[in-house]
Amino acid sequence: MSEIIPPTPVSKINKDEGPANRRISLTDPAPQPSVDLTDEAISSVLKSDYSLDALSKRLKQSTETCEEFARYLSRKANSKSDNYTHLKKLSRSTNETMKKNTSNKLIKDDSFVKQFSAILSIEEKLLGFGNSYVQSVIRISDDLNYLKESIKERRKSIKDEARKREQECLEAIQLAEKAKIKYNSLCKNLEKVRTTSPNRTKFTIKGAKTTLQQEEELSSKISTAETDYRSKSEASQSIKKKLVEVYRPNYSAQLRDLILEIDISLSLKLQEYTNFEESLLMHLAVTISPASIDSKKPSIKNIASSVNVEKDLYDYLMGFHRKTPKKEYIPIQYKLHPSFQNSQANYNANFNLSINSGLSFSTTGGNNFGTASNEGLTSTSTITPDFTQSVVSTSYIPTRTNRGFSSLGLSVAPLPGIIIPPVKLKTFGNDIDTLIRFQGEENFVPYIVKYCISLIDLYGLDTEGIYRTSGNQLKLQELKESIDSNPNNIIQIIPSNNSASDGEIYLIASLLKAYFISLPEPLLSNELYPEFIAAARLPAESRVKKLHQTVYALPDGPYWTLRSLLFHFRRVSQRQDINRMSASNLGIIWGPTLLSFAITNPDEKSYQSKVIEYLMLAADEIFEAE
């Protein structure tokens, strides 16, 4: 027989065992009428010949009822458990799918999605109550099964002992009955012989017997039978008296107590079950529709009614209010070819570098790490036309589908001096969106990134080990502090001559890496990190599409900055025969910087480098080509 788990004591019912076990009741049970089981009529029944059969049958009915109740609770609990599990999986998967599709811009991100997500979270909480309820019902079922088996064993023991005593009484009565029948039969035979003629002779096997002889023989047998009859009758009466006065009251009381025990337990378990039912429903009701006093917990109805369709559409359309027109819809302006214009002033006499937000400056010849003036920083320099033309050639005018951003590149302008907002903002350590808002609305790539890329494109594409070899750390720290103190000091990284040494290129490359390392969050964001790693694990035929979707989910600043970096990396890797920097090498160096430094798993680190490598290879498909 399998092991039986002991039942939970009644004293421990309704303790804090989860939401379903905390009783919340609005009604109290009605008082039950009391009866006296010591009544004289009841006592006579318990002593009667029907007591054993009646009590044994009633106890069996109670155990069968207990078994049926336990079976119902077990089946109900299993059914609800399967249902809750399925609903919880459905709710969770729906919530995760909606969050993923929202980040991928496949579904709308408005008040409806937010309120629906809140309702799903409430439903998961409700399912948690349901799981607690299921565990409580299973425990009741186990308690009832243990009680049933225990009562059955004790019933059998009492019944066997009672049957033994009842059988002894029956056997004694049956023996007395047989003695009686024998005695009566001999008496009848004697009367019959006495009415027969005295001279009549009866022939038997033993010979002929006269009537007198027959009478004497029967009288002797009757005497013996009478003695046997009397003794057995007295014995049966004695056994019956002991049965009625001693044994029956004993086992009847035991069976009665067992009946009361199982019936009271069934009643208590039924009350406990209904308490759990009521508690579950009350918790569901309070969660679905909290009391109006508790304003911090809105009802599901209030959550659903807070969807504002018109405001959602208004907010969505306002997102396009400040978009610049799409490049393909800008009319072509007539412009005279430069060969027909008057020659411009000598490029070596004056150089002006302008950012499309209005930032422009001139430099003074000398050490490229000299200190810039804080009063306008306007001076003269000897910068060759090659650098000017190269900066212009690296100007990018990308168009992000449905977003219509303007040029992100550098351009030559005749504006004197530097025009930078007077507010001080550190370049290193601030997120990209904050920095580009400080630079100006139309500048979606930080100035420091633009300048470093432009200078490396112009002077450093043939430098061996670019990005692998670190620059002078002391100069790098001084340069970072100078730029943080005044953004205008970015001009210090511009070489003073028509060329730059390897040391200067390594310093510019280290400055670019230092900027991305200083970001509060990696460029490709912690939120989208799993998506990029998952894309790198995909086969080639589906990888580009996944990368495209994930990149498009980036905010504006990181999106355009990543575009500038990737096309720059492409130009570096195209000179790998000279600079020894292939796409794979660049991915190894830049993967932790642009994704995450916190990963220590070697396998995942390899996928970080593959993400950058795959993005470089698919840049023309993900972004508009330069």
XYZ file of C-alpha atoms in Angstrom:
626
model
C 0.000 0.000 0.000
C 1.323 3.466 -0.890
C 2.466 5.841 1.800
C -0.306 7.967 3.269
C 0.355 11.622 3.951
C -1.049 12.706 7.338
C -3.786 15.354 7.163
C -3.300 18.963 8.138
C -4.633 19.610 11.655
C -7.848 21.558 11.764
C -6.190 24.100 14.068
C -3.909 25.136 11.192
C -6.686 25.903 8.744
C -7.009 29.503 7.420
C -3.431 30.480 8.217
C -1.375 32.723 5.922
C -0.608 30.213 3.175
C -1.079 32.523 0.201
C -3.934 34.648 -1.088
C -6.309 31.725 -1.557
C -5.900 30.659 2.085
C -6.673 34.018 3.614
C -10.386 33.882 4.222
C -12.380 36.869 3.068
C -16.011 36.144 3.872
C -19.071 38.311 3.834
C -21.341 35.695 5.425
C -21.212 33.500 8.525
C -22.538 29.921 8.586
C -25.979 29.455 10.077
C -26.083 27.657 13.476
C -26.977 23.975 13.234
C -29.628 22.361 15.503
C -28.118 20.175 18.226
C -29.175 16.567 18.955
C -28.502 14.143 21.822
C -26.786 10.930 20.743
C -27.117 9.598 24.320
C -30.893 9.489 23.953
C -32.485 6.288 25.328
C -33.840 5.318 21.919
C -30.414 5.724 20.346
C -28.833 3.702 23.135
C -31.305 0.888 22.605
C -30.502 0.855 18.887
C -26.787 0.677 19.629
C -27.436 -2.380 21.808
C -29.786 -4.051 19.360
C -28.985 -6.824 16.939
C -28.940 -4.266 14.089
C -26.215 -2.106 15.620
C -23.201 -3.773 13.978
C -24.698 -3.908 10.482
C -26.236 -0.451 10.733
C -23.121 1.290 12.051
C -20.773 -0.643 9.760
C -22.882 0.221 6.709
C -23.101 3.888 7.682
C -19.334 4.076 8.219
C -18.746 2.523 4.809
C -21.082 5.088 3.239
C -19.090 7.862 4.912
C -15.764 6.500 3.599
C -17.218 6.198 0.097
C -18.487 9.778 0.349
C -15.050 10.900 1.494
C -13.444 9.105 -1.427
C -15.853 10.664 -3.934
C -15.292 14.158 -2.497
C -11.501 13.715 -2.581
C -11.676 12.448 -6.171
C -13.703 15.479 -7.238
C -11.268 17.910 -5.576
C -8.262 16.181 -7.151
C -9.760 16.258 -10.649
C -10.884 19.854 -10.265
C -7.458 20.944 -9.005
C -5.667 19.175 -11.869
C -8.037 20.667 -14.429
C -7.630 24.195 -13.047
C -3.866 23.749 -12.751
C -3.609 22.831 -16.441
C -5.869 25.740 -17.332
C -3.926 28.250 -15.216
C -0.625 27.019 -16.640
C -1.868 27.382 -20.212
C -3.349 30.830 -19.548
C -0.189 32.017 -17.802
C 1.953 30.926 -20.747
C -0.486 32.592 -23.154
C -0.532 35.846 -21.171
C 3.255 35.955 -20.793
C 3.998 35.095 -24.432
C 1.460 37.680 -25.626
C 3.036 40.355 -23.409
C 6.566 39.519 -24.594
C 5.500 39.390 -28.249
C 3.795 42.770 -27.997
C 6.856 44.355 -26.345
C 9.105 42.884 -29.039
C 6.829 43.967 -31.893
C 6.494 47.402 -30.327
C 10.267 47.849 -30.216
C 10.480 46.609 -33.818
C 7.756 49.094 -34.852
C 5.557 46.237 -36.119
C 2.637 47.306 -33.943
C 1.676 50.662 -32.553
C 3.103 51.966 -29.297
C 0.323 53.970 -27.698
C -2.077 54.000 -24.754
C -3.959 50.942 -26.027
C -0.835 48.757 -26.009
C 0.222 50.097 -22.613
C -3.193 49.521 -21.019
C -3.510 46.090 -22.611
C -0.082 45.210 -21.207
C -1.235 46.400 -17.771
C -4.339 44.209 -18.019
C -2.191 41.219 -18.966
C -0.034 41.858 -15.892
C -3.158 41.907 -13.704
C -4.310 38.649 -15.273
C -0.940 37.060 -14.455
C -1.479 38.159 -10.847
C -4.946 36.600 -10.891
C -3.468 33.361 -12.182
C -1.044 33.462 -9.259
C -4.039 33.499 -6.902
C -5.449 30.562 -8.866
C -2.257 28.538 -8.426
C -2.357 29.128 -4.667
C -5.983 27.991 -4.658
C -5.083 24.832 -6.596
C -2.370 23.907 -4.101
C -4.832 24.353 -1.235
C -7.462 22.156 -2.896
C -4.872 19.450 -3.599
C -3.901 19.509 0.070
C -7.553 19.025 1.103
C -7.824 16.086 -1.301
C -4.684 14.489 0.155
C -6.015 14.969 3.693
C -9.302 13.289 2.769
C -7.528 10.349 1.146
C -5.426 9.846 4.262
C -8.539 10.065 6.466
C -10.410 7.559 4.282
C -7.616 4.979 4.438
C -7.191 5.423 8.188
C -10.929 5.013 8.861
C -11.100 1.940 6.615
C -8.332 0.199 8.539
C -9.872 0.955 11.926
C -13.362 -0.023 10.713
C -12.060 -3.381 9.566
C -10.345 -4.026 12.892
C -13.456 -3.149 14.940
C -15.765 -5.037 12.596
C -13.662 -8.214 12.726
C -13.693 -8.183 16.523
C -17.426 -7.462 16.627
C -18.171 -10.216 14.108
C -16.256 -12.663 16.258
C -18.377 -11.821 19.313
C -21.614 -11.843 17.343
C -20.710 -15.189 15.825
C -20.069 -16.697 19.244
C -23.539 -15.622 20.307
C -25.122 -16.963 17.139
C -23.388 -20.291 17.489
C -24.510 -20.628 21.109
C -28.093 -19.836 20.151
C -27.961 -22.289 17.258
C -26.679 -25.065 19.543
C -29.427 -24.307 22.036
C -31.940 -24.367 19.180
C -30.753 -27.793 18.063
C -30.941 -29.105 21.631
C -34.453 -27.744 21.881
C -35.519 -29.397 18.660
C -34.069 -32.716 19.771
C -35.707 -32.468 23.179
C -39.115 -31.606 21.679
C -38.838 -34.423 19.160
C -38.184 -37.017 21.890
C -41.084 -35.657 23.909
C -43.413 -36.066 20.919
C -42.209 -39.611 20.384
C -42.866 -40.400 24.043
C -46.412 -39.092 23.781
C -46.955 -41.152 20.675
C -45.702 -44.334 22.394
C -47.911 -43.709 25.388
C -51.012 -43.549 23.156
C -50.130 -46.876 21.556
C -51.580 -50.232 22.787
C -49.489 -51.653 25.645
C -49.388 -55.074 24.051
C -48.074 -53.813 20.715
C -44.537 -54.869 19.846
C -42.145 -52.785 17.741
C -39.531 -54.575 15.705
C -36.136 -52.852 15.325
C -32.649 -53.855 14.209
C -31.820 -54.617 17.790
C -34.879 -56.766 18.093
C -38.473 -56.505 19.189
C -39.447 -53.991 21.859
C -42.661 -53.751 23.744
C -44.413 -50.482 24.359
C -43.147 -50.364 27.930
C -39.589 -50.874 26.815
C -39.949 -48.131 24.242
C -41.339 -45.762 26.838
C -38.490 -46.402 29.235
C -35.906 -45.881 26.472
C -37.459 -42.592 25.347
C -37.707 -41.336 28.924
C -33.994 -41.916 29.329
C -33.173 -40.020 26.118
C -35.480 -37.188 27.061
C -33.728 -36.781 30.370
C -30.344 -36.537 28.650
C -31.695 -34.169 25.977
C -33.339 -32.018 28.559
C -30.088 -31.626 30.446
C -28.241 -30.697 27.247
C -31.031 -28.365 26.203
C -31.031 -26.582 29.553
C -27.271 -26.088 29.635
C -27.031 -24.769 26.068
C -29.986 -22.481 26.573
C -28.403 -21.020 29.675
C -25.075 -20.674 27.837
C -26.675 -18.817 24.913
C -28.485 -16.495 27.266
C -25.280 -15.789 29.148
C -23.321 -15.067 25.967
C -26.100 -12.856 24.628
C -26.285 -10.947 27.876
C -22.530 -10.343 27.835
C -22.717 -9.365 24.160
C -25.491 -6.853 24.813
C -24.095 -5.432 28.022
C -20.348 -5.483 27.264
C -19.246 -6.107 23.684
C -21.949 -4.341 21.696
C -21.760 -1.051 23.595
C -17.987 -1.134 23.155
C -17.767 -1.681 19.396
C -20.907 0.334 18.747
C -19.315 3.273 20.516
C -16.123 2.800 18.517
C -18.001 2.663 15.197
C -20.128 5.620 16.217
C -17.002 7.626 17.055
C -15.454 6.722 13.698
C -18.610 7.829 11.902
C -18.598 11.116 13.789
C -14.869 11.574 13.144
C -15.070 11.127 9.387
C -18.342 13.034 9.050
C -17.076 15.977 11.107
C -13.827 15.943 9.131
C -15.777 15.905 5.866
C -17.848 18.822 7.087
C -14.776 20.815 8.119
C -13.007 20.049 4.835
C -16.111 21.113 2.941
C -16.113 24.387 4.877
C -12.393 24.778 4.227
C -12.963 24.156 0.519
C -15.772 26.719 0.363
C -13.563 29.188 2.251
C -10.914 28.796 -0.444
C -13.553 29.192 -3.159
C -14.927 32.328 -1.549
C -11.452 33.700 -0.824
C -10.338 33.125 -4.420
C -13.406 34.877 -5.827
C -13.022 37.774 -3.386
C -9.330 38.208 -4.252
C -10.191 38.102 -7.945
C -12.913 40.677 -7.423
C -10.704 42.983 -5.336
C -7.895 42.734 -7.899
C -10.190 43.310 -10.872
C -12.098 46.128 -9.217
C -10.336 47.547 -6.104
C -12.192 49.635 -3.561
C -12.695 53.199 -4.732
C -10.762 54.448 -1.687
C -7.589 52.862 -3.022
C -6.997 55.205 -5.957
C -3.504 53.824 -6.595
C -4.975 50.565 -7.905
C -7.309 51.236 -10.828
C -9.795 48.585 -11.879
C -9.478 46.687 -15.141
C -12.482 48.639 -16.417
C -10.760 51.947 -15.602
C -7.557 50.779 -17.265
C -9.418 49.800 -20.429
C -11.411 53.042 -20.493
C -8.231 55.148 -20.198
C -7.284 54.399 -23.817
C -7.292 57.741 -25.660
C -7.554 57.001 -29.373
C -7.455 60.596 -30.591
C -4.479 61.522 -28.408
C -2.622 58.421 -29.614
C -3.092 59.483 -33.216
C -2.179 63.089 -32.320
C 1.078 62.012 -30.636
C 1.958 59.734 -33.545
C 1.445 62.467 -36.158
C 3.287 65.045 -34.018
C 6.326 62.820 -34.334
C 6.502 63.894 -37.989
C 5.883 67.591 -37.305
C 9.561 68.626 -37.216
C 10.803 66.209 -39.849
C 12.695 67.811 -42.682
C 11.434 67.054 -46.179
C 12.615 63.869 -47.809
C 15.671 64.313 -49.967
C 14.013 62.784 -53.034
C 11.230 65.397 -52.857
C 13.577 68.443 -52.692
C 13.545 70.312 -56.038
C 16.896 70.643 -57.822
C 18.297 74.189 -57.693
C 20.238 75.498 -60.663
C 23.925 76.092 -59.779
C 26.681 77.323 -62.099
C 29.589 74.908 -62.446
C 32.673 76.030 -60.434
C 34.844 76.032 -63.563
C 32.862 79.036 -64.796
C 33.116 80.934 -61.541
C 35.912 83.250 -60.444
C 38.703 81.434 -58.584
C 38.264 81.527 -54.889
C 40.696 82.928 -52.350
C 43.806 80.925 -51.520
C 42.821 77.904 -49.427
C 46.150 78.115 -47.574
C 45.442 81.697 -46.422
C 42.155 81.040 -44.679
C 40.311 77.851 -43.687
C 36.842 77.703 -42.229
C 35.182 74.497 -41.085
C 31.417 74.606 -40.515
C 28.913 72.166 -39.080
C 25.406 72.296 -40.540
C 24.066 73.531 -37.180
C 25.977 76.747 -37.642
C 29.268 75.774 -35.892
C 32.319 77.123 -37.787
C 35.915 77.974 -36.860
C 39.404 78.896 -38.081
C 42.664 77.625 -36.612
C 46.009 79.191 -35.908
C 49.113 77.468 -37.165
C 51.332 75.810 -34.620
C 51.188 72.754 -32.409
C 48.098 70.731 -33.122
C 47.628 70.238 -29.384
C 47.887 73.935 -28.529
C 45.328 75.653 -26.330
C 42.414 77.335 -28.075
C 41.327 80.845 -27.148
C 38.154 81.098 -25.115
C 37.175 84.408 -26.732
C 35.834 83.274 -30.062
C 38.867 81.106 -30.850
C 39.221 82.939 -34.146
C 42.660 82.914 -35.832
C 44.396 82.046 -39.064
C 46.137 78.900 -40.207
C 47.777 77.306 -43.189
C 45.494 74.378 -44.015
C 45.881 72.898 -47.465
C 43.050 72.573 -49.978
C 43.442 68.790 -49.693
C 42.084 68.760 -46.155
C 39.245 71.116 -47.052
C 38.238 69.033 -50.033
C 38.527 65.809 -48.027
C 36.275 67.116 -45.280
C 33.742 68.105 -47.897
C 34.070 64.718 -49.575
C 33.215 62.928 -46.318
C 29.945 64.840 -45.938
C 27.026 62.419 -45.711
C 23.446 63.203 -46.628
C 21.593 60.016 -45.553
C 17.874 59.634 -45.588
C 16.335 57.385 -42.960
C 13.143 55.946 -44.372
C 10.124 57.949 -43.214
C 12.298 60.156 -41.041
C 13.770 62.670 -43.532
C 16.878 63.896 -41.658
C 19.159 66.459 -43.289
C 22.910 66.386 -43.918
C 25.150 65.030 -41.164
C 28.491 65.940 -42.683
C 31.080 68.714 -42.562
C 31.126 71.572 -45.021
C 33.245 74.589 -45.853
C 31.702 77.953 -45.015
C 33.068 81.495 -44.984
C 31.836 82.156 -41.439
C 34.547 83.563 -39.149
C 35.134 82.119 -35.719
C 33.324 79.380 -33.738
C 29.641 79.651 -32.883
C 28.773 77.227 -30.064
C 25.965 77.624 -27.546
C 27.202 79.274 -24.345
C 25.896 76.423 -22.146
C 28.695 74.188 -20.865
C 28.159 70.478 -21.464
C 30.783 67.792 -21.119
C 31.384 65.787 -24.265
C 32.589 62.658 -22.449
C 30.156 60.806 -20.195
C 26.923 62.258 -21.609
C 24.588 60.205 -23.774
C 24.494 60.885 -27.510
C 20.945 62.259 -27.623
C 21.750 64.858 -24.952
C 24.905 65.885 -26.809
C 23.249 66.241 -30.214
C 20.400 68.268 -28.709
C 23.064 70.611 -27.342
C 24.744 70.794 -30.778
C 21.556 71.651 -32.640
C 18.431 70.024 -33.949
C 19.814 69.021 -37.357
C 23.076 67.514 -36.075
C 22.441 63.835 -35.422
C 26.105 62.797 -35.006
C 28.306 64.270 -32.215
C 30.947 66.720 -33.481
C 33.773 64.743 -31.924
C 32.759 61.654 -33.921
C 32.561 63.662 -37.154
C 35.968 65.285 -36.679
C 37.775 62.094 -35.679
C 36.316 60.146 -38.620
C 37.074 62.948 -41.088
C 40.698 63.304 -39.945
C 41.342 59.547 -39.977
C 39.746 59.262 -43.428
C 42.016 62.052 -44.644
C 45.308 61.180 -42.970
C 45.126 57.776 -41.319
C 43.607 55.135 -43.617
C 47.091 53.824 -44.445
C 48.327 53.845 -40.838
C 49.177 50.295 -39.799
C 47.301 49.037 -36.731
C 44.848 51.934 -36.636
C 42.477 51.370 -33.628
C 44.688 48.484 -32.491
C 47.568 50.663 -31.307
C 46.810 53.071 -28.444
C 47.837 56.727 -28.481
C 49.815 58.572 -25.814
C 47.621 58.194 -22.695
C 48.828 61.415 -21.043
C 48.040 63.484 -24.140
C 44.748 61.636 -24.524
C 43.687 62.522 -20.973
C 44.727 66.167 -21.445
C 42.780 66.323 -24.708
C 39.654 64.826 -23.099
C 39.780 67.304 -20.228
C 40.329 70.208 -22.626
C 37.334 69.230 -24.786
C 35.154 68.694 -21.687
C 36.085 72.158 -20.405
C 35.247 73.808 -23.743
C 33.763 71.993 -26.763
C 35.527 74.524 -29.026
C 38.812 72.868 -28.136
C 37.941 70.043 -30.507
C 40.055 71.970 -33.062
C 43.155 70.846 -31.183
C 42.987 67.463 -32.926
C 43.383 69.015 -36.427
C 46.972 68.484 -37.664
C 48.838 71.711 -38.348
C 50.470 70.463 -41.555
C 49.349 68.674 -44.680
C 50.001 65.321 -43.001
C 49.784 63.654 -39.604
C 52.233 61.363 -37.896
C 51.320 57.847 -36.859
C 51.324 58.982 -33.243
C 48.800 61.711 -34.004
C 46.549 59.239 -35.879
C 46.733 56.745 -32.987
C 45.796 59.571 -30.609
C 42.778 60.600 -32.734
C 41.674 56.945 -33.001
C 42.078 56.491 -29.217
C 40.057 59.668 -28.643
C 37.230 58.285 -30.779
C 37.248 54.985 -28.884
C 37.451 56.816 -25.535
C 34.331 58.784 -26.421
C 32.268 55.620 -27.036
C 33.683 53.928 -23.932
C 32.575 56.931 -21.837
C 28.922 56.654 -22.935
C 26.533 55.830 -20.048
C 25.069 53.076 -22.227
C 26.741 51.286 -25.173
C 25.945 52.744 -28.581
C 23.861 49.711 -29.589
C 21.988 49.865 -26.231
C 21.518 47.274 -23.517
C 17.886 46.798 -24.504
C 18.707 45.732 -28.067
C 21.835 43.767 -27.121
C 20.044 40.350 -27.147
C 18.522 41.180 -30.539
C 21.930 41.952 -32.095
C 23.477 38.753 -30.657
C 20.491 36.719 -31.882
C 20.873 38.229 -35.356
C 24.568 37.265 -35.437
C 23.621 33.657 -34.760
C 21.211 33.498 -37.707
C 22.123 32.076 -41.120
C 23.197 34.565 -43.765
C 19.891 34.546 -45.661
C 17.910 35.865 -42.670
C 20.662 37.736 -40.813
C 20.566 41.004 -42.791
C 16.807 41.421 -42.355
C 17.075 40.886 -38.597
C 20.000 43.323 -38.327
C 18.061 45.887 -40.363
C 15.040 45.617 -38.037
C 17.177 45.868 -34.904
C 19.228 48.845 -36.138
C 16.048 50.668 -37.114
C 14.846 50.349 -33.504
C 17.783 52.498 -32.295
C 17.081 56.125 -31.267
C 17.980 58.817 -33.821
C 21.380 59.782 -32.368
C 22.795 56.242 -32.077
C 21.277 55.346 -35.467
C 23.079 58.083 -37.421
C 26.256 57.757 -35.386
C 26.362 54.003 -36.107
C 25.883 54.751 -39.807
C 28.870 57.127 -39.844
C 31.035 54.612 -37.986
C 30.155 51.661 -40.228
C 30.896 53.451 -43.487
C 34.146 54.706 -41.924
C 35.058 51.134 -40.928
C 34.334 50.084 -44.493
C 36.838 52.639 -45.780
C 39.428 51.456 -43.249
C 38.953 47.762 -44.129
C 39.253 48.544 -47.869
C 42.922 49.466 -47.155
C 43.601 46.348 -45.081
C 46.526 45.368 -47.318
C 48.314 48.463 -45.967
C 46.851 49.113 -42.513
C 46.339 45.415 -41.567
C 42.840 46.150 -40.317
C 40.298 43.782 -41.868
C 36.566 43.785 -41.133
C 37.138 40.905 -38.720
C 39.876 42.800 -36.848
C 37.731 45.899 -36.580
C 34.862 43.766 -35.234
C 37.107 42.260 -32.547
C 38.323 45.719 -31.452
C 35.005 47.583 -31.617
C 32.570 44.813 -30.606
C 32.942 45.222 -26.797
C 33.057 49.013 -27.145
C 29.811 49.372 -29.089
C 27.912 46.503 -27.429
C 29.011 45.740 -23.868
C 32.192 45.365 -21.822
C 30.383 43.406 -19.083
C 30.247 40.125 -21.008
C 32.846 37.564 -19.946
C 31.557 34.562 -21.889
C 34.128 33.913 -24.683
C 31.454 32.569 -27.029
C 29.307 35.663 -26.602
C 32.342 37.948 -27.033
C 32.999 36.312 -30.390
C 29.426 37.096 -31.415
C 29.944 40.728 -30.354
C 32.745 41.039 -32.900
C 30.626 39.248 -35.511
C 27.801 41.768 -35.003
C 30.110 44.664 -35.973
C 31.602 42.682 -38.858
C 28.173 41.728 -40.240
C 26.908 45.312 -39.852
C 29.907 46.576 -41.863
C 29.271 44.050 -44.623
C 25.548 44.861 -44.770
C 25.819 48.638 -44.321
C 24.703 49.398 -47.895
C 21.563 47.297 -47.382
C 20.735 48.633 -43.921
C 21.434 52.329 -44.607
C 21.175 54.533 -47.649
C 24.537 54.320 -49.411
C 26.884 57.293 -49.143
